[in-house]
Coordinates of C-alpha atoms and ligand atoms in Angstrom, one line a residue:
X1 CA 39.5 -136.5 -120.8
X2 CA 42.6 -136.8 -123.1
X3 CA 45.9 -136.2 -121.7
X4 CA 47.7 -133.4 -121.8
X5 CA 51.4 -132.9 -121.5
X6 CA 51.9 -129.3 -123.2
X7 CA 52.6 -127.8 -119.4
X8 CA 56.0 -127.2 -118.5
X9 CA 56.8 -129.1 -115.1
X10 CA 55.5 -128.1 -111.9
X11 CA 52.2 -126.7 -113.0
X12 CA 50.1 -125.1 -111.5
X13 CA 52.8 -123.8 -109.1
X14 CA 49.4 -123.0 -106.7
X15 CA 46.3 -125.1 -106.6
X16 CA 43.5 -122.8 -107.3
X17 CA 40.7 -122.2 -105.4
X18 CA 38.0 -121.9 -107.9
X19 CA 34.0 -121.6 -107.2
X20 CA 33.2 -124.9 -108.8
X21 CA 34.6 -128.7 -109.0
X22 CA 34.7 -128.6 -113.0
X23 CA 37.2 -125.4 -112.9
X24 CA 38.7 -127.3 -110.3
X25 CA 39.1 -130.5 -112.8
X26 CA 39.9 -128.1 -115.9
X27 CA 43.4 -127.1 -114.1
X28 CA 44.2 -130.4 -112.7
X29 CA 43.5 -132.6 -115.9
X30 CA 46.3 -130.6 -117.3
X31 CA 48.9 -130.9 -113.3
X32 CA 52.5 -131.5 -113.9
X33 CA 53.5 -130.6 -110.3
X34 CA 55.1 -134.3 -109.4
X35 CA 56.8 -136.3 -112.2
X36 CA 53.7 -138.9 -112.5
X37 CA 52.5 -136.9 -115.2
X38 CA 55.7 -138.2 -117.5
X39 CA 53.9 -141.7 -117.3
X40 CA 50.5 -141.2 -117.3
X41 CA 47.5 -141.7 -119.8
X42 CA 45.3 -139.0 -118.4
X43 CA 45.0 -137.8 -115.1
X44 CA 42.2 -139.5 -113.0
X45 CA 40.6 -136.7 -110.9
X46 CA 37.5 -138.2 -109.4
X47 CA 34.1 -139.0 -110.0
X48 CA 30.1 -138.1 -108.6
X49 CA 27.9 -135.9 -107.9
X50 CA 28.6 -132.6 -106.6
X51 CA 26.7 -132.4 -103.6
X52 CA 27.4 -136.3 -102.3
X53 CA 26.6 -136.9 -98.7
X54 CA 29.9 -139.5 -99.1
X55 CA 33.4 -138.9 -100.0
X56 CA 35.3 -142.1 -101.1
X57 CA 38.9 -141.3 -100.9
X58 CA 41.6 -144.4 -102.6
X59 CA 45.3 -144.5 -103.3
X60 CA 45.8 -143.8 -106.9
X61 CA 44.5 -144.9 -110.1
X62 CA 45.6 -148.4 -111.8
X63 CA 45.8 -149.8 -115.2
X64 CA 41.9 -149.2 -115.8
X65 CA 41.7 -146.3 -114.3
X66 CA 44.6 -144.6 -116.5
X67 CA 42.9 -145.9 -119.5
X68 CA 39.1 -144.8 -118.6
X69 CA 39.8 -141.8 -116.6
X70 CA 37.8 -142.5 -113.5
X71 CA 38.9 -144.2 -110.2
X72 CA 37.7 -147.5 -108.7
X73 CA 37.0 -149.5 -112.3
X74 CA 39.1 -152.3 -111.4
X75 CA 39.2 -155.6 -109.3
X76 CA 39.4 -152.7 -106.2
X77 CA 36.5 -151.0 -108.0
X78 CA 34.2 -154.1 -108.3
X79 CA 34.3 -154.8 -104.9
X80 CA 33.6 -151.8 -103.2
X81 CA 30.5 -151.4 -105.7
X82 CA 29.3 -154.5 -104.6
X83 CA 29.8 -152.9 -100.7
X84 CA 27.8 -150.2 -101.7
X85 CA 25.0 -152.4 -102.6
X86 CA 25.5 -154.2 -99.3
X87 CA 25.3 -150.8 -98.0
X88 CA 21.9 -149.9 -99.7
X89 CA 23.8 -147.1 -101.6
X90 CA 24.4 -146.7 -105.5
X91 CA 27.8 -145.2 -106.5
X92 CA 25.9 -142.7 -108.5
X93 CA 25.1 -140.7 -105.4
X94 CA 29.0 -140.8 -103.8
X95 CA 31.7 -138.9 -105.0
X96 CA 34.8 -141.1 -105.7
X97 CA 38.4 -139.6 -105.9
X98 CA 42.1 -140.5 -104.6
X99 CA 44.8 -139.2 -103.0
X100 CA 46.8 -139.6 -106.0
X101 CA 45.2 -138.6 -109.5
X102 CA 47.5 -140.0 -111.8
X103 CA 49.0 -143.8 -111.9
X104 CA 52.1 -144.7 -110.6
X105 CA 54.3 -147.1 -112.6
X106 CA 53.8 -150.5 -112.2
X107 CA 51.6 -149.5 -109.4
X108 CA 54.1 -148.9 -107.2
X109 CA 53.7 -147.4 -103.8
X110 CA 53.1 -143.3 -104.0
X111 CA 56.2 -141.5 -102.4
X112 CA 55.7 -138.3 -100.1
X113 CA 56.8 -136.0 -102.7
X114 CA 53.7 -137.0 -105.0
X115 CA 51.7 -137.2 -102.0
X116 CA 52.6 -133.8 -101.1
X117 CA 52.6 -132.5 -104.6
X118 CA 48.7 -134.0 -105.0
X119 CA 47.6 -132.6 -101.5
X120 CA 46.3 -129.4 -102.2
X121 CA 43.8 -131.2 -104.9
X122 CA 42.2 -133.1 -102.3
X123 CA 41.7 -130.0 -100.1
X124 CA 39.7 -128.2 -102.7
X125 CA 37.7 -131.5 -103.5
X126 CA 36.7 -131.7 -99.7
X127 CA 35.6 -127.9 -99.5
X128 CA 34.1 -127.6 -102.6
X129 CA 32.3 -131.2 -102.1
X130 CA 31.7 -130.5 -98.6
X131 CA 30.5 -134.1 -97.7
X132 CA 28.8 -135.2 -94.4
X133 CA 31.2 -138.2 -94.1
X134 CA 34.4 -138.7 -95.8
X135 CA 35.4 -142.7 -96.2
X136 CA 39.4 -143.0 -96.3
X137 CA 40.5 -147.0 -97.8
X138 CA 43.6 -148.1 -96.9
X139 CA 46.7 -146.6 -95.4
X140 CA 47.7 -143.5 -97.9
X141 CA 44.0 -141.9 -98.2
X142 CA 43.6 -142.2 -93.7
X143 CA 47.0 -140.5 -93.1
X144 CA 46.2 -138.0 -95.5
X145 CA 43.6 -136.7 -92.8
X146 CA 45.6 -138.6 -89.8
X147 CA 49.4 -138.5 -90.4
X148 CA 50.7 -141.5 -88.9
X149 CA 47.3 -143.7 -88.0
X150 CA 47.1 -146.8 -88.6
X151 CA 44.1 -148.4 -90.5
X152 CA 44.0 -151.2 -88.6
X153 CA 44.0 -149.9 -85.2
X154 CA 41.1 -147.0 -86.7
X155 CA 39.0 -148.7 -89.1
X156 CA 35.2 -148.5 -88.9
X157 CA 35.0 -145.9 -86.0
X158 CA 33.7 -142.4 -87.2
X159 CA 35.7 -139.7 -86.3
X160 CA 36.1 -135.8 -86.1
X161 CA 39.3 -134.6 -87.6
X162 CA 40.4 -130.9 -87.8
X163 CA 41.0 -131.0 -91.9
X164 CA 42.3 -127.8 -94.2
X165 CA 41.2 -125.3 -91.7
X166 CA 37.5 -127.1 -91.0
X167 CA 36.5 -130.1 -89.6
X168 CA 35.6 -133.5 -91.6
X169 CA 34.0 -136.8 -90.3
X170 CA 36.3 -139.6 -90.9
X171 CA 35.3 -143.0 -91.5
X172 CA 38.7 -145.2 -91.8
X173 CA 38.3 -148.6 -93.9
X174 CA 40.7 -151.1 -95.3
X175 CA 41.3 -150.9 -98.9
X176 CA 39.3 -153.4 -100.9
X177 CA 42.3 -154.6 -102.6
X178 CA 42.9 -156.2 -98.6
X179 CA 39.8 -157.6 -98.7
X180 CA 40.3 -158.9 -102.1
X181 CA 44.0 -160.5 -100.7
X182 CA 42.3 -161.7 -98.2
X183 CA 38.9 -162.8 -98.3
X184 CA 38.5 -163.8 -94.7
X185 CA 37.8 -160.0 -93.9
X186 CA 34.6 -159.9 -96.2
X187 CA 32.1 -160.3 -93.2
X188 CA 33.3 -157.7 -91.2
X189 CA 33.6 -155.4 -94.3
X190 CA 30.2 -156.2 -95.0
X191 CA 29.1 -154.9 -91.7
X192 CA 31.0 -151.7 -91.7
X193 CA 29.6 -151.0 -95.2
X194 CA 25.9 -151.7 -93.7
X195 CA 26.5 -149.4 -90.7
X196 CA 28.1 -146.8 -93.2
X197 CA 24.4 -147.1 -94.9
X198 CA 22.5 -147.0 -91.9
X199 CA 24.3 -143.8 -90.2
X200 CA 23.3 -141.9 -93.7
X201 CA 19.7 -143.1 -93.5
X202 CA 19.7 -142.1 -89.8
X203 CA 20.9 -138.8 -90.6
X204 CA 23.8 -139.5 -87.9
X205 CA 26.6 -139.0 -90.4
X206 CA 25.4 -135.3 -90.1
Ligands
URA301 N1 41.6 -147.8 -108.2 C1 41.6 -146.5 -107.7 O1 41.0 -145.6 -108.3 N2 42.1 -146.3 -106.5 C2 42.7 -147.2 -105.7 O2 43.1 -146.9 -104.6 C3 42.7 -148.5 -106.3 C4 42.1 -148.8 -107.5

């Protein structure tokens, strides 16, 4: 998708709440509502099918991403494809987004006002994606659905949370830009990858 930068800032001053993910996209390939957009290639708003038993939810979109328009085609990217195989799932079948959708410079840190600013996206992805299990990575996708938690104190136990006026279940993992900084955790990633396939297979994630 090409950027665009002919809307004035803050728009859309509402996120709609349109019948379908791709008028969904069409509005917020063209957001200005935090100042990201100054910097920006395009605006990365997720990838997959749009029925996916799994929501993938990241940070924000890197170098790649900016350039190709779609999340996880990085270093962070490659390894959670190869957890997916490990899993016995193909990334064609999960719906990949973040809580950010467009990149922040130098990869810096997102601040609350972006966060805040993006927010409203993510709750039309979840109801219009409606997945059976929603897998946050790393710290700024879990406290979007758990202010304050703390991944390490969460990760890999499957949780209810109340979540734009429904319910969601949560699956909290690490970023795989921690696994790839340290490689030490791979094992147990491994294993909460496996389990994520097996609970799908079971039909348990329902
Ligand atoms: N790429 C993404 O799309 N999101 C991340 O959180 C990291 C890399």
């Amino acid at each position: 998708m090409p950027a665009t930068r002919s809307e004035p800032p803050g728009f859309p001053a509402t996120i709609p709440s349109p019948g379908s993910l791709q008028q969904l996209h069409e509005v917020m390939v063209r957001c200005t509502r935090c100042s990201l957009f100054m910097n920006r290639t395009q605006v990365v708003p997720g990838s997959g099918p749009s029925r996916p038993d799994i929501l993938f939810v990241g940070e924000a979109p890197g170098a790649s991403e900016d350039r190709e328009g779609i999340p996880f085609v990085g270093r962070s990217g490659e390894l959670l494809e190869a957890m997916l195989e490990v899993a016995g799932i193909s990334r064609e079948e999960v719906f990949i987004a973040n809580v950010i959708r467009c990149r922040p410079p130098k990869n810096r840190n997102p601040r609350a006002a972006e966060l805040r600013a993006c927010r409203g996206w993510m709750e039309e992805q979840v109801r219009l994606l409606n997945p059976r299990i929603v897998v946050s990575l790393g710290r700024y996708a879990l406290q979007h659905f758990v202010a304050k938690a703390r991944v390490t104190e969460v990760q890999g136990r499957l949780r209810k949370v109340a979540y734009s006026g429904g319910e969601i279940r949560l699956l909290p993992l690490v970023h795989p830009s921690a696994v790839l900084r340290d490689p030490s955790f791979r094992p147990k990633y491994e294993e909460q990858f496996r389990r994520l396939g097996r609970l799908l297979r079971s039909g348990s994630g329902d």
